[in-house]
Amino acid sequence: MVKTVIRFKVWIEKDCKPLIGRGGYEILKAIDQYGSIAKASEVLGMSYKFIWNYIKKLEENLGESVVEMKRGGRGRGGTWLTPAGRNLLETYEMAESVVRDALLEIGDLVIACNEPAVKINEVVKSLLAGCI
């Protein structure tokens, strides 16, 4: 029997330009956790150049810096989130949580296709019958 599930994606835009979705959230979270773009790229399996280009595009669309860097060898350098970067990270976390909680009101969390999804209950299924 095929399960009917609801999946969702959250992203934040400014002036119709994308800022951050799940992938961008993972990038900023890793930079925040490790204090290094190089380490974030290693952990996430992304190239340093890809992350650097993503950050530059994000900052261009946002109109302000999301990371600050200090160059230096032997542990003297690092990368950290600016207040704008931290705010974007927290806003994304809150938005995703609100959407997930709203969906959980109408169904049960399940794992489908190896990802979290919400299995909708029969009442909601009948309301959505013409849509899915």
PDB file of C-alpha atoms in Angstrom:
ATOM      1  CA  MET A   1       0.000   0.000   0.000  1.00  0.00           C
ATOM      2  CA  VAL A   2       1.325   3.434  -0.938  1.00  0.00           C
ATOM      3  CA  LYS A   3       1.645   5.880   1.931  1.00  0.00           C
ATOM      4  CA  THR A   4       0.412   9.396   1.395  1.00  0.00           C
ATOM      5  CA  VAL A   5       2.895  11.765   2.914  1.00  0.00           C
ATOM      6  CA  ILE A   6       3.553  15.476   2.949  1.00  0.00           C
ATOM      7  CA  ARG A   7       7.073  16.776   2.443  1.00  0.00           C
ATOM      8  CA  PHE A   8       8.149  20.350   2.610  1.00  0.00           C
ATOM      9  CA  LYS A   9      11.035  22.630   1.838  1.00  0.00           C
ATOM     10  CA  VAL A  10      11.626  25.949   3.513  1.00  0.00           C
ATOM     11  CA  TRP A  11      13.677  28.740   2.058  1.00  0.00           C
ATOM     12  CA  ILE A  12      14.045  32.413   2.821  1.00  0.00           C
ATOM     13  CA  GLU A  13      14.074  35.109   0.161  1.00  0.00           C
ATOM     14  CA  LYS A  14      14.697  38.846   0.101  1.00  0.00           C
ATOM     15  CA  ASP A  15      13.213  40.903  -2.725  1.00  0.00           C
ATOM     16  CA  CYS A  16      12.390  37.661  -4.574  1.00  0.00           C
ATOM     17  CA  LYS A  17      16.041  36.566  -4.425  1.00  0.00           C
ATOM     18  CA  PRO A  18      16.857  33.311  -2.632  1.00  0.00           C
ATOM     19  CA  LEU A  19      18.923  33.594   0.523  1.00  0.00           C
ATOM     20  CA  ILE A  20      18.930  30.291   2.341  1.00  0.00           C
ATOM     21  CA  GLY A  21      17.336  26.865   2.103  1.00  0.00           C
ATOM     22  CA  ARG A  22      18.283  23.592   3.772  1.00  0.00           C
ATOM     23  CA  GLY A  23      21.656  23.360   2.016  1.00  0.00           C
ATOM     24  CA  GLY A  24      22.595  26.920   2.902  1.00  0.00           C
ATOM     25  CA  TYR A  25      21.474  26.290   6.456  1.00  0.00           C
ATOM     26  CA  GLU A  26      23.807  23.275   6.628  1.00  0.00           C
ATOM     27  CA  ILE A  27      26.684  25.413   5.310  1.00  0.00           C
ATOM     28  CA  LEU A  28      26.171  28.221   7.837  1.00  0.00           C
ATOM     29  CA  LYS A  29      25.638  25.724  10.668  1.00  0.00           C
ATOM     30  CA  ALA A  30      28.901  23.915   9.830  1.00  0.00           C
ATOM     31  CA  ILE A  31      30.836  27.188   9.625  1.00  0.00           C
ATOM     32  CA  ASP A  32      29.366  28.171  12.984  1.00  0.00           C
ATOM     33  CA  GLN A  33      30.218  24.790  14.504  1.00  0.00           C
ATOM     34  CA  TYR A  34      33.760  24.410  13.150  1.00  0.00           C
ATOM     35  CA  GLY A  35      34.853  28.038  12.761  1.00  0.00           C
ATOM     36  CA  SER A  36      36.323  27.225   9.372  1.00  0.00           C
ATOM     37  CA  ILE A  37      35.111  27.135   5.783  1.00  0.00           C
ATOM     38  CA  ALA A  38      37.752  24.505   5.013  1.00  0.00           C
ATOM     39  CA  LYS A  39      36.508  22.223   7.798  1.00  0.00           C
ATOM     40  CA  ALA A  40      32.865  22.864   6.868  1.00  0.00           C
ATOM     41  CA  SER A  41      33.611  21.915   3.252  1.00  0.00           C
ATOM     42  CA  GLU A  42      35.372  18.738   4.381  1.00  0.00           C
ATOM     43  CA  VAL A  43      32.555  17.679   6.726  1.00  0.00           C
ATOM     44  CA  LEU A  44      29.795  18.497   4.222  1.00  0.00           C
ATOM     45  CA  GLY A  45      31.616  16.937   1.267  1.00  0.00           C
ATOM     46  CA  MET A  46      31.503  20.213  -0.673  1.00  0.00           C
ATOM     47  CA  SER A  47      34.374  22.071  -2.243  1.00  0.00           C
ATOM     48  CA  TYR A  48      35.776  25.132  -0.511  1.00  0.00           C
ATOM     49  CA  LYS A  49      35.158  27.087  -3.718  1.00  0.00           C
ATOM     50  CA  PHE A  50      31.486  26.047  -3.812  1.00  0.00           C
ATOM     51  CA  ILE A  51      30.935  27.191  -0.221  1.00  0.00           C
ATOM     52  CA  TRP A  52      32.848  30.419  -0.781  1.00  0.00           C
ATOM     53  CA  ASN A  53      30.803  31.193  -3.928  1.00  0.00           C
ATOM     54  CA  TYR A  54      27.568  30.352  -2.087  1.00  0.00           C
ATOM     55  CA  ILE A  55      28.473  32.746   0.731  1.00  0.00           C
ATOM     56  CA  LYS A  56      29.360  35.555  -1.703  1.00  0.00           C
ATOM     57  CA  LYS A  57      26.040  35.118  -3.568  1.00  0.00           C
ATOM     58  CA  LEU A  58      24.143  35.003  -0.273  1.00  0.00           C
ATOM     59  CA  GLU A  59      25.822  38.191   0.914  1.00  0.00           C
ATOM     60  CA  GLU A  60      25.113  39.881  -2.422  1.00  0.00           C
ATOM     61  CA  ASN A  61      21.401  38.988  -2.227  1.00  0.00           C
ATOM     62  CA  LEU A  62      21.158  39.892   1.466  1.00  0.00           C
ATOM     63  CA  GLY A  63      23.092  43.122   1.130  1.00  0.00           C
ATOM     64  CA  GLU A  64      25.368  42.452   4.107  1.00  0.00           C
ATOM     65  CA  SER A  65      28.049  40.060   5.317  1.00  0.00           C
ATOM     66  CA  VAL A  66      27.069  36.749   6.896  1.00  0.00           C
ATOM     67  CA  VAL A  67      30.595  35.619   7.812  1.00  0.00           C
ATOM     68  CA  GLU A  68      33.760  37.287   9.015  1.00  0.00           C
ATOM     69  CA  MET A  69      37.184  35.806   8.493  1.00  0.00           C
ATOM     70  CA  LYS A  70      40.541  36.251  10.111  1.00  0.00           C
ATOM     71  CA  ARG A  71      43.477  34.838   8.203  1.00  0.00           C
ATOM     72  CA  GLY A  72      46.291  33.186  10.035  1.00  0.00           C
ATOM     73  CA  GLY A  73      48.147  29.947  10.330  1.00  0.00           C
ATOM     74  CA  ARG A  74      48.628  27.665  13.299  1.00  0.00           C
ATOM     75  CA  GLY A  75      45.185  28.176  14.746  1.00  0.00           C
ATOM     76  CA  ARG A  76      45.199  31.981  14.612  1.00  0.00           C
ATOM     77  CA  GLY A  77      42.672  32.275  11.799  1.00  0.00           C
ATOM     78  CA  GLY A  78      39.032  31.417  11.636  1.00  0.00           C
ATOM     79  CA  THR A  79      35.598  32.141  10.262  1.00  0.00           C
ATOM     80  CA  TRP A  80      32.497  33.020  12.255  1.00  0.00           C
ATOM     81  CA  LEU A  81      28.974  34.203  11.608  1.00  0.00           C
ATOM     82  CA  THR A  82      28.155  37.888  11.757  1.00  0.00           C
ATOM     83  CA  PRO A  83      25.013  38.971  13.625  1.00  0.00           C
ATOM     84  CA  ALA A  84      23.234  38.939  10.228  1.00  0.00           C
ATOM     85  CA  GLY A  85      24.471  35.393   9.556  1.00  0.00           C
ATOM     86  CA  ARG A  86      23.396  34.209  13.000  1.00  0.00           C
ATOM     87  CA  ASN A  87      19.990  35.872  12.550  1.00  0.00           C
ATOM     88  CA  LEU A  88      19.523  34.142   9.193  1.00  0.00           C
ATOM     89  CA  LEU A  89      20.458  30.780  10.717  1.00  0.00           C
ATOM     90  CA  GLU A  90      18.042  31.239  13.627  1.00  0.00           C
ATOM     91  CA  THR A  91      15.246  32.496  11.352  1.00  0.00           C
ATOM     92  CA  TYR A  92      15.597  29.434   9.145  1.00  0.00           C
ATOM     93  CA  GLU A  93      15.529  27.099  12.166  1.00  0.00           C
ATOM     94  CA  MET A  94      12.391  28.803  13.489  1.00  0.00           C
ATOM     95  CA  ALA A  95      10.613  28.753  10.102  1.00  0.00           C
ATOM     96  CA  GLU A  96      11.373  25.081   9.524  1.00  0.00           C
ATOM     97  CA  SER A  97      10.218  24.216  13.038  1.00  0.00           C
ATOM     98  CA  VAL A  98       6.934  26.118  12.632  1.00  0.00           C
ATOM     99  CA  VAL A  99       6.151  24.374   9.334  1.00  0.00           C
ATOM    100  CA  ARG A 100       7.083  20.941  10.727  1.00  0.00           C
ATOM    101  CA  ASP A 101       4.955  21.487  13.851  1.00  0.00           C
ATOM    102  CA  ALA A 102       1.982  22.621  11.756  1.00  0.00           C
ATOM    103  CA  LEU A 103       2.225  19.497   9.604  1.00  0.00           C
ATOM    104  CA  LEU A 104       2.521  17.285  12.663  1.00  0.00           C
ATOM    105  CA  GLU A 105      -0.845  18.644  13.779  1.00  0.00           C
ATOM    106  CA  ILE A 106      -2.431  16.859  10.824  1.00  0.00           C
ATOM    107  CA  GLY A 107      -0.371  13.686  10.743  1.00  0.00           C
ATOM    108  CA  ASP A 108       2.378  11.515  12.105  1.00  0.00           C
ATOM    109  CA  LEU A 109       6.083  11.815  11.440  1.00  0.00           C
ATOM    110  CA  VAL A 110       7.358   8.896   9.354  1.00  0.00           C
ATOM    111  CA  ILE A 111      10.461   8.071   7.393  1.00  0.00           C
ATOM    112  CA  ALA A 112       9.667   7.696   3.706  1.00  0.00           C
ATOM    113  CA  CYS A 113      12.274   7.543   0.953  1.00  0.00           C
ATOM    114  CA  ASN A 114      14.896   7.768   3.721  1.00  0.00           C
ATOM    115  CA  GLU A 115      13.762  11.256   4.771  1.00  0.00           C
ATOM    116  CA  PRO A 116      11.342  12.603   7.373  1.00  0.00           C
ATOM    117  CA  ALA A 117       7.819  13.156   6.112  1.00  0.00           C
ATOM    118  CA  VAL A 118       4.366  13.547   7.605  1.00  0.00           C
ATOM    119  CA  LYS A 119       1.839  10.790   7.054  1.00  0.00           C
ATOM    120  CA  ILE A 120      -1.500  12.528   6.894  1.00  0.00           C
ATOM    121  CA  ASN A 121      -4.466  11.191   8.810  1.00  0.00           C
ATOM    122  CA  GLU A 122      -7.700  10.037   7.165  1.00  0.00           C
ATOM    123  CA  VAL A 123      -9.624  13.255   7.908  1.00  0.00           C
ATOM    124  CA  VAL A 124      -7.026  15.426   6.210  1.00  0.00           C
ATOM    125  CA  LYS A 125      -6.678  12.886   3.412  1.00  0.00           C
ATOM    126  CA  SER A 126     -10.396  13.210   2.647  1.00  0.00           C
ATOM    127  CA  LEU A 127     -10.104  17.035   2.669  1.00  0.00           C
ATOM    128  CA  LEU A 128      -7.171  16.858   0.254  1.00  0.00           C
ATOM    129  CA  ALA A 129      -8.676  14.103  -1.903  1.00  0.00           C
ATOM    130  CA  GLY A 130      -9.124  16.354  -4.910  1.00  0.00           C
ATOM    131  CA  CYS A 131      -5.623  17.769  -4.596  1.00  0.00           C
ATOM    132  CA  ILE A 132      -3.408  14.692  -4.335  1.00  0.00           C
TER     133      ILE A 132
END
